[in-house]
Amino acid sequence: MKTTLIRKSANATMHFKMTFKATLHVLIGIAVLFIAIIPARMVSAIFSQDTTIFIVSLVGFIALLEYVVWCFLNGPSVVYDSLKFSKADGLPQGSPIVDVPIKPTLANTEMDSQESIEKIVEEAEVNKTENNHLALYKKGCDDYYHNVAAQKKERLDIIAAYLHYIMAPFIKQEEMDSFCSEIMSFAINPDYQPKQWKGLKGTLTSFDVRHLIWNIAVRLGLGKCKPYNVETCINFIRTMFPDLCEDLDSSTLKNLRVTSTTEKIHIDEPGNDGISFHIPE
């Protein structure tokens, strides 16, 4: 509502100014016409009151008087505006206007520099955080694989100690390292194809070697759909101990835990830690 009233007031003021200006020009034009008649009649009288000369003189004096009136009314304002514009721009009067590129002020430069510094600091903090996270990630991976390797080494050391203990009565001392090497290779790689080991027939039976391999495989994760499963153990036993497994089919050999009254290597369930054997100290 207030804006509408202000707009109406401004329009009324502008209309009044235009009306006043038009009326003033009409009055001045009439005055100029009557004033121009006097010198026009004087010129016409000089040339024997010729009508053509009178009309030409009248038009000329009207134009001259109109120009004088225009200069009187508008000239001072034009000169004033020109002087005001020249002083405001620091240019001498009449100097041409040239577009000058605006240079950044010291305040703007300092502000830009501060923003750049803050941006650099922020990026540095982000990079530092990312580097810390990356370092923690790498440390976590290293620790995990180190722990896995340490646990695997511990299992292999325990299995090697068990082999040397349990097979001591049945393997010659000079052959113990070779025998254990075949079993340890299987403990490292379930797909390992061992060399044939003969000479145990009459000393050990298939019950003994089945118990031996089960005792080792169960500590490496024996189970269905695992690297160490019944089929893997059967293939290893049949390949390494062919003389003990002759005339035995897979259905018989798969009973790795079956016992016998003549067995010499017994089933050894893992201890509470899932690794240790029951070896007397």
mmCIF file of C-alpha atoms in Angstrom:
data_model
loop_
_atom_site.group_PDB
_atom_site.id
_atom_site.type_symbol
_atom_site.label_atom_id
_atom_site.label_comp_id
_atom_site.label_asym_id
_atom_site.label_seq_id
_atom_site.Cartn_x
_atom_site.Cartn_y
_atom_site.Cartn_z
ATOM 1 C CA MET A 1 0.000 0.000 0.000
ATOM 2 C CA LYS A 2 2.763 2.417 0.929
ATOM 3 C CA THR A 3 4.713 1.570 -2.225
ATOM 4 C CA THR A 4 1.643 2.245 -4.396
ATOM 5 C CA LEU A 5 1.126 5.702 -2.826
ATOM 6 C CA ILE A 6 4.773 6.600 -3.364
ATOM 7 C CA ARG A 7 4.579 5.494 -6.999
ATOM 8 C CA LYS A 8 1.392 7.562 -7.598
ATOM 9 C CA SER A 9 3.007 10.627 -5.975
ATOM 10 C CA ALA A 10 6.094 10.291 -8.194
ATOM 11 C CA ASN A 11 3.947 9.988 -11.342
ATOM 12 C CA ALA A 12 1.950 13.076 -10.376
ATOM 13 C CA THR A 13 5.127 15.079 -9.795
ATOM 14 C CA MET A 14 6.571 14.013 -13.158
ATOM 15 C CA HIS A 15 3.322 14.918 -14.951
ATOM 16 C CA PHE A 16 3.292 18.370 -13.336
ATOM 17 C CA LYS A 17 6.890 19.012 -14.373
ATOM 18 C CA MET A 18 6.193 18.013 -17.976
ATOM 19 C CA THR A 19 3.050 20.181 -18.118
ATOM 20 C CA PHE A 20 4.870 23.154 -16.631
ATOM 21 C CA LYS A 21 7.761 22.757 -19.050
ATOM 22 C CA ALA A 22 5.442 22.519 -22.075
ATOM 23 C CA THR A 23 3.473 25.619 -20.968
ATOM 24 C CA LEU A 24 6.700 27.536 -20.417
ATOM 25 C CA HIS A 25 7.925 26.669 -23.917
ATOM 26 C CA VAL A 26 4.611 27.790 -25.453
ATOM 27 C CA LEU A 27 4.727 31.122 -23.642
ATOM 28 C CA ILE A 28 8.352 31.658 -24.569
ATOM 29 C CA GLY A 29 7.547 30.822 -28.197
ATOM 30 C CA ILE A 30 4.751 33.408 -28.309
ATOM 31 C CA ALA A 31 6.993 36.022 -26.711
ATOM 32 C CA VAL A 32 9.784 35.229 -29.162
ATOM 33 C CA LEU A 33 7.319 35.581 -32.081
ATOM 34 C CA PHE A 34 6.188 39.054 -31.002
ATOM 35 C CA ILE A 35 9.712 40.173 -30.210
ATOM 36 C CA ALA A 36 11.019 38.910 -33.583
ATOM 37 C CA ILE A 37 8.367 40.948 -35.450
ATOM 38 C CA ILE A 38 10.000 44.238 -34.383
ATOM 39 C CA PRO A 39 13.463 43.691 -35.943
ATOM 40 C CA ALA A 40 11.832 41.942 -38.935
ATOM 41 C CA ARG A 41 9.706 45.058 -39.654
ATOM 42 C CA MET A 42 12.789 47.233 -39.308
ATOM 43 C CA VAL A 43 14.702 45.160 -41.834
ATOM 44 C CA SER A 44 11.686 45.085 -44.147
ATOM 45 C CA ALA A 45 11.383 48.898 -43.938
ATOM 46 C CA ILE A 46 14.973 49.246 -45.036
ATOM 47 C CA PHE A 47 14.172 47.268 -48.214
ATOM 48 C CA SER A 48 10.952 49.173 -49.110
ATOM 49 C CA GLN A 49 8.693 46.955 -46.987
ATOM 50 C CA ASP A 50 9.113 43.880 -49.167
ATOM 51 C CA THR A 51 6.903 40.966 -47.818
ATOM 52 C CA THR A 52 9.390 38.279 -48.763
ATOM 53 C CA ILE A 53 12.178 40.047 -46.947
ATOM 54 C CA PHE A 54 9.871 40.483 -43.946
ATOM 55 C CA ILE A 55 9.053 36.759 -43.778
ATOM 56 C CA VAL A 56 12.699 35.714 -44.184
ATOM 57 C CA SER A 57 13.772 38.181 -41.532
ATOM 58 C CA LEU A 58 11.008 37.056 -39.185
ATOM 59 C CA VAL A 59 11.985 33.385 -39.483
ATOM 60 C CA GLY A 60 15.652 34.225 -38.990
ATOM 61 C CA PHE A 61 15.042 36.354 -35.917
ATOM 62 C CA ILE A 62 12.702 33.707 -34.454
ATOM 63 C CA ALA A 63 15.420 31.041 -34.870
ATOM 64 C CA LEU A 64 18.042 33.326 -33.388
ATOM 65 C CA LEU A 65 15.882 34.231 -30.419
ATOM 66 C CA GLU A 66 14.925 30.581 -29.830
ATOM 67 C CA TYR A 67 18.612 29.666 -29.770
ATOM 68 C CA VAL A 68 19.345 32.483 -27.314
ATOM 69 C CA VAL A 69 16.456 31.368 -25.072
ATOM 70 C CA TRP A 70 17.593 27.735 -25.219
ATOM 71 C CA CYS A 71 21.140 28.759 -24.252
ATOM 72 C CA PHE A 72 19.753 30.842 -21.420
ATOM 73 C CA LEU A 73 17.565 28.048 -20.068
ATOM 74 C CA ASN A 74 19.687 24.921 -20.708
ATOM 75 C CA GLY A 75 23.221 26.217 -21.116
ATOM 76 C CA PRO A 76 24.053 26.692 -17.407
ATOM 77 C CA SER A 77 22.809 23.193 -16.463
ATOM 78 C CA VAL A 78 24.846 21.545 -19.275
ATOM 79 C CA VAL A 79 28.009 23.428 -18.259
ATOM 80 C CA TYR A 80 27.408 22.585 -14.589
ATOM 81 C CA ASP A 81 26.929 18.854 -15.294
ATOM 82 C CA SER A 82 30.073 18.814 -17.434
ATOM 83 C CA LEU A 83 32.165 20.488 -14.715
ATOM 84 C CA LYS A 84 30.729 18.208 -12.018
ATOM 85 C CA PHE A 85 31.511 15.041 -14.027
ATOM 86 C CA SER A 86 35.065 16.184 -14.764
ATOM 87 C CA LYS A 87 35.829 17.004 -11.120
ATOM 88 C CA ALA A 88 34.330 13.733 -9.871
ATOM 89 C CA ASP A 89 36.589 11.641 -12.139
ATOM 90 C CA GLY A 90 39.671 13.748 -11.546
ATOM 91 C CA LEU A 91 39.926 14.628 -15.251
ATOM 92 C CA PRO A 92 40.449 18.035 -16.781
ATOM 93 C CA GLN A 93 37.450 19.624 -18.470
ATOM 94 C CA GLY A 94 36.958 18.293 -21.978
ATOM 95 C CA SER A 95 39.152 15.193 -21.430
ATOM 96 C CA PRO A 96 37.976 12.078 -23.253
ATOM 97 C CA ILE A 97 36.487 9.294 -21.150
ATOM 98 C CA VAL A 98 38.671 6.197 -21.149
ATOM 99 C CA ASP A 99 37.755 2.837 -19.604
ATOM 100 C CA VAL A 100 40.350 2.074 -16.950
ATOM 101 C CA PRO A 101 40.558 -1.483 -15.600
ATOM 102 C CA ILE A 102 39.767 -1.682 -11.916
ATOM 103 C CA LYS A 103 42.707 -2.969 -9.912
ATOM 104 C CA PRO A 104 42.104 -5.013 -6.775
ATOM 105 C CA THR A 105 42.569 -3.052 -3.595
ATOM 106 C CA LEU A 106 44.916 -4.068 -0.809
ATOM 107 C CA ALA A 107 41.967 -5.188 1.309
ATOM 108 C CA ASN A 108 40.674 -7.477 -1.448
ATOM 109 C CA THR A 109 44.187 -8.883 -1.997
ATOM 110 C CA GLU A 110 44.606 -9.615 1.708
ATOM 111 C CA MET A 111 41.160 -11.243 1.804
ATOM 112 C CA ASP A 112 41.986 -13.448 -1.198
ATOM 113 C CA SER A 113 45.321 -14.379 0.382
ATOM 114 C CA GLN A 114 43.606 -15.277 3.655
ATOM 115 C CA GLU A 115 41.057 -17.440 1.820
ATOM 116 C CA SER A 116 43.868 -19.162 -0.109
ATOM 117 C CA ILE A 117 45.771 -19.861 3.114
ATOM 118 C CA GLU A 118 42.654 -21.233 4.797
ATOM 119 C CA LYS A 119 41.972 -23.452 1.762
ATOM 120 C CA ILE A 120 45.546 -24.757 1.762
ATOM 121 C CA VAL A 121 45.369 -25.466 5.506
ATOM 122 C CA GLU A 122 42.043 -27.240 5.070
ATOM 123 C CA GLU A 123 43.400 -29.386 2.233
ATOM 124 C CA ALA A 124 46.484 -30.178 4.311
ATOM 125 C CA GLU A 125 44.298 -31.298 7.213
ATOM 126 C CA VAL A 126 42.229 -33.494 4.873
ATOM 127 C CA ASN A 127 45.380 -35.028 3.368
ATOM 128 C CA LYS A 128 46.804 -35.583 6.843
ATOM 129 C CA THR A 129 43.612 -37.337 7.940
ATOM 130 C CA GLU A 130 43.592 -39.486 4.803
ATOM 131 C CA ASN A 131 47.258 -40.368 5.305
ATOM 132 C CA ASN A 132 46.555 -41.320 8.920
ATOM 133 C CA HIS A 133 43.660 -43.525 7.834
ATOM 134 C CA LEU A 134 45.801 -45.095 5.118
ATOM 135 C CA ALA A 135 48.606 -45.745 7.595
ATOM 136 C CA LEU A 136 46.156 -47.338 10.031
ATOM 137 C CA TYR A 137 44.716 -49.457 7.214
ATOM 138 C CA LYS A 138 48.163 -50.682 6.174
ATOM 139 C CA LYS A 139 49.112 -51.339 9.798
ATOM 140 C CA GLY A 140 45.900 -53.316 10.297
ATOM 141 C CA CYS A 141 46.623 -55.434 7.206
ATOM 142 C CA ASP A 142 50.247 -55.954 8.239
ATOM 143 C CA ASP A 143 49.280 -56.933 11.782
ATOM 144 C CA TYR A 144 46.584 -59.290 10.527
ATOM 145 C CA TYR A 145 48.841 -61.109 8.079
ATOM 146 C CA HIS A 146 51.637 -61.108 10.638
ATOM 147 C CA ASN A 147 49.314 -62.727 13.180
ATOM 148 C CA VAL A 148 48.068 -65.229 10.594
ATOM 149 C CA ALA A 149 51.630 -66.116 9.626
ATOM 150 C CA ALA A 150 52.635 -66.387 13.288
ATOM 151 C CA GLN A 151 49.688 -68.674 14.054
ATOM 152 C CA LYS A 152 50.401 -70.823 10.997
ATOM 153 C CA LYS A 153 54.069 -71.097 11.955
ATOM 154 C CA GLU A 154 53.071 -72.062 15.476
ATOM 155 C CA ARG A 155 50.807 -74.818 14.153
ATOM 156 C CA LEU A 156 53.521 -76.131 11.824
ATOM 157 C CA ASP A 157 56.087 -76.128 14.640
ATOM 158 C CA ILE A 158 53.713 -78.084 16.881
ATOM 159 C CA ILE A 159 52.931 -80.576 14.078
ATOM 160 C CA ALA A 160 56.642 -81.041 13.325
ATOM 161 C CA ALA A 161 57.353 -81.716 17.017
ATOM 162 C CA TYR A 162 54.469 -84.227 17.121
ATOM 163 C CA LEU A 163 55.787 -86.068 14.030
ATOM 164 C CA HIS A 164 59.272 -86.401 15.499
ATOM 165 C CA TYR A 165 57.795 -87.724 18.745
ATOM 166 C CA ILE A 166 55.101 -90.082 17.441
ATOM 167 C CA MET A 167 57.120 -91.567 14.552
ATOM 168 C CA ALA A 168 60.396 -92.027 16.459
ATOM 169 C CA PRO A 169 59.794 -95.760 17.131
ATOM 170 C CA PHE A 170 58.967 -96.504 13.467
ATOM 171 C CA ILE A 171 61.316 -94.340 11.362
ATOM 172 C CA LYS A 172 65.086 -94.505 11.345
ATOM 173 C CA GLN A 173 66.791 -91.362 12.577
ATOM 174 C CA GLU A 174 68.545 -90.708 9.256
ATOM 175 C CA GLU A 175 65.185 -90.964 7.439
ATOM 176 C CA MET A 176 63.148 -88.857 9.879
ATOM 177 C CA ASP A 177 63.768 -85.534 8.126
ATOM 178 C CA SER A 178 62.690 -86.909 4.746
ATOM 179 C CA PHE A 179 59.547 -88.477 6.198
ATOM 180 C CA CYS A 180 58.593 -85.353 8.103
ATOM 181 C CA SER A 181 59.273 -83.222 5.007
ATOM 182 C CA GLU A 182 56.566 -85.115 3.074
ATOM 183 C CA ILE A 183 54.024 -84.742 5.876
ATOM 184 C CA MET A 184 54.877 -81.058 6.455
ATOM 185 C CA SER A 185 54.513 -80.343 2.747
ATOM 186 C CA PHE A 186 50.984 -81.731 3.001
ATOM 187 C CA ALA A 187 50.393 -79.546 6.081
ATOM 188 C CA ILE A 188 51.392 -76.491 4.031
ATOM 189 C CA ASN A 189 49.606 -77.435 0.795
ATOM 190 C CA PRO A 190 46.608 -79.835 0.843
ATOM 191 C CA ASP A 191 47.097 -80.539 -2.881
ATOM 192 C CA TYR A 192 50.678 -81.723 -2.416
ATOM 193 C CA GLN A 193 51.428 -85.064 -4.103
ATOM 194 C CA PRO A 194 53.823 -86.987 -1.807
ATOM 195 C CA LYS A 195 56.493 -89.478 -2.721
ATOM 196 C CA GLN A 196 55.796 -93.113 -1.963
ATOM 197 C CA TRP A 197 57.063 -94.280 1.407
ATOM 198 C CA LYS A 198 57.481 -98.019 1.730
ATOM 199 C CA GLY A 199 58.956 -100.167 4.483
ATOM 200 C CA LEU A 200 56.362 -99.594 7.224
ATOM 201 C CA LYS A 201 54.314 -102.687 6.455
ATOM 202 C CA GLY A 202 54.600 -105.137 9.328
ATOM 203 C CA THR A 203 55.282 -102.270 11.706
ATOM 204 C CA LEU A 204 52.288 -99.988 11.118
ATOM 205 C CA THR A 205 48.870 -100.533 9.529
ATOM 206 C CA SER A 206 46.413 -98.395 7.604
ATOM 207 C CA PHE A 207 44.708 -97.613 10.942
ATOM 208 C CA ASP A 208 47.903 -95.941 12.153
ATOM 209 C CA VAL A 209 48.518 -93.759 9.099
ATOM 210 C CA ARG A 210 44.831 -92.797 8.972
ATOM 211 C CA HIS A 211 45.007 -91.717 12.605
ATOM 212 C CA LEU A 212 48.280 -89.862 11.914
ATOM 213 C CA ILE A 213 46.852 -87.869 9.013
ATOM 214 C CA TRP A 214 43.586 -87.171 10.848
ATOM 215 C CA ASN A 215 45.464 -85.856 13.900
ATOM 216 C CA ILE A 216 47.330 -83.400 11.649
ATOM 217 C CA ALA A 217 44.455 -82.415 9.327
ATOM 218 C CA VAL A 218 42.024 -81.698 12.160
ATOM 219 C CA ARG A 219 44.426 -79.030 13.457
ATOM 220 C CA LEU A 220 44.528 -77.419 9.999
ATOM 221 C CA GLY A 221 40.740 -77.205 9.620
ATOM 222 C CA LEU A 222 39.394 -80.600 8.605
ATOM 223 C CA GLY A 223 35.828 -80.563 7.313
ATOM 224 C CA LYS A 224 33.511 -80.702 4.353
ATOM 225 C CA CYS A 225 34.093 -78.041 1.681
ATOM 226 C CA LYS A 226 37.381 -77.092 3.384
ATOM 227 C CA PRO A 227 40.910 -77.435 1.955
ATOM 228 C CA TYR A 228 41.444 -80.429 4.232
ATOM 229 C CA ASN A 229 38.553 -82.864 3.789
ATOM 230 C CA VAL A 230 38.172 -86.635 3.870
ATOM 231 C CA GLU A 231 38.796 -87.067 0.133
ATOM 232 C CA THR A 232 41.997 -84.993 0.319
ATOM 233 C CA CYS A 233 43.274 -87.099 3.243
ATOM 234 C CA ILE A 234 42.385 -90.378 1.486
ATOM 235 C CA ASN A 235 44.277 -89.376 -1.675
ATOM 236 C CA PHE A 236 47.348 -88.390 0.352
ATOM 237 C CA ILE A 237 47.330 -91.640 2.381
ATOM 238 C CA ARG A 238 46.826 -93.850 -0.678
ATOM 239 C CA THR A 239 49.674 -92.073 -2.561
ATOM 240 C CA MET A 240 52.262 -91.992 0.240
ATOM 241 C CA PHE A 241 51.527 -95.395 1.785
ATOM 242 C CA PRO A 242 50.517 -97.648 -1.127
ATOM 243 C CA ASP A 243 51.681 -100.885 0.536
ATOM 244 C CA LEU A 244 49.551 -100.210 3.638
ATOM 245 C CA CYS A 245 46.455 -99.373 1.587
ATOM 246 C CA GLU A 246 46.512 -102.139 -0.992
ATOM 247 C CA ASP A 247 43.242 -104.049 -1.305
ATOM 248 C CA LEU A 248 41.436 -101.210 0.550
ATOM 249 C CA ASP A 249 38.785 -99.150 -1.222
ATOM 250 C CA SER A 250 37.846 -95.542 -0.528
ATOM 251 C CA SER A 251 34.806 -96.502 1.544
ATOM 252 C CA THR A 252 37.151 -98.218 3.996
ATOM 253 C CA LEU A 253 39.846 -95.551 4.004
ATOM 254 C CA LYS A 254 37.352 -92.731 4.633
ATOM 255 C CA ASN A 255 36.883 -94.033 8.177
ATOM 256 C CA LEU A 256 39.857 -92.037 9.441
ATOM 257 C CA ARG A 257 38.884 -92.346 13.111
ATOM 258 C CA VAL A 258 38.099 -96.048 13.167
ATOM 259 C CA THR A 259 40.094 -97.858 15.889
ATOM 260 C CA SER A 260 41.772 -101.244 16.126
ATOM 261 C CA THR A 261 43.112 -103.383 18.945
ATOM 262 C CA THR A 262 46.490 -103.511 17.177
ATOM 263 C CA GLU A 263 46.843 -99.768 16.451
ATOM 264 C CA LYS A 264 50.023 -98.012 17.632
ATOM 265 C CA ILE A 265 49.143 -94.409 16.683
ATOM 266 C CA HIS A 266 45.942 -93.350 18.428
ATOM 267 C CA ILE A 267 43.447 -90.601 17.722
ATOM 268 C CA ASP A 268 44.650 -87.404 19.435
ATOM 269 C CA GLU A 269 41.934 -84.822 19.921
ATOM 270 C CA PRO A 270 43.210 -81.208 19.941
ATOM 271 C CA GLY A 271 43.651 -79.490 23.297
ATOM 272 C CA ASN A 272 41.720 -76.454 24.471
ATOM 273 C CA ASP A 273 43.765 -74.221 22.180
ATOM 274 C CA GLY A 274 42.766 -76.303 19.127
ATOM 275 C CA ILE A 275 46.407 -77.045 18.287
ATOM 276 C CA SER A 276 48.347 -78.868 21.002
ATOM 277 C CA PHE A 277 48.929 -82.628 21.081
ATOM 278 C CA HIS A 278 49.006 -84.843 24.133
ATOM 279 C CA ILE A 279 52.754 -85.366 24.322
ATOM 280 C CA PRO A 280 54.184 -86.249 27.731
ATOM 281 C CA GLU A 281 56.686 -83.725 28.994
#
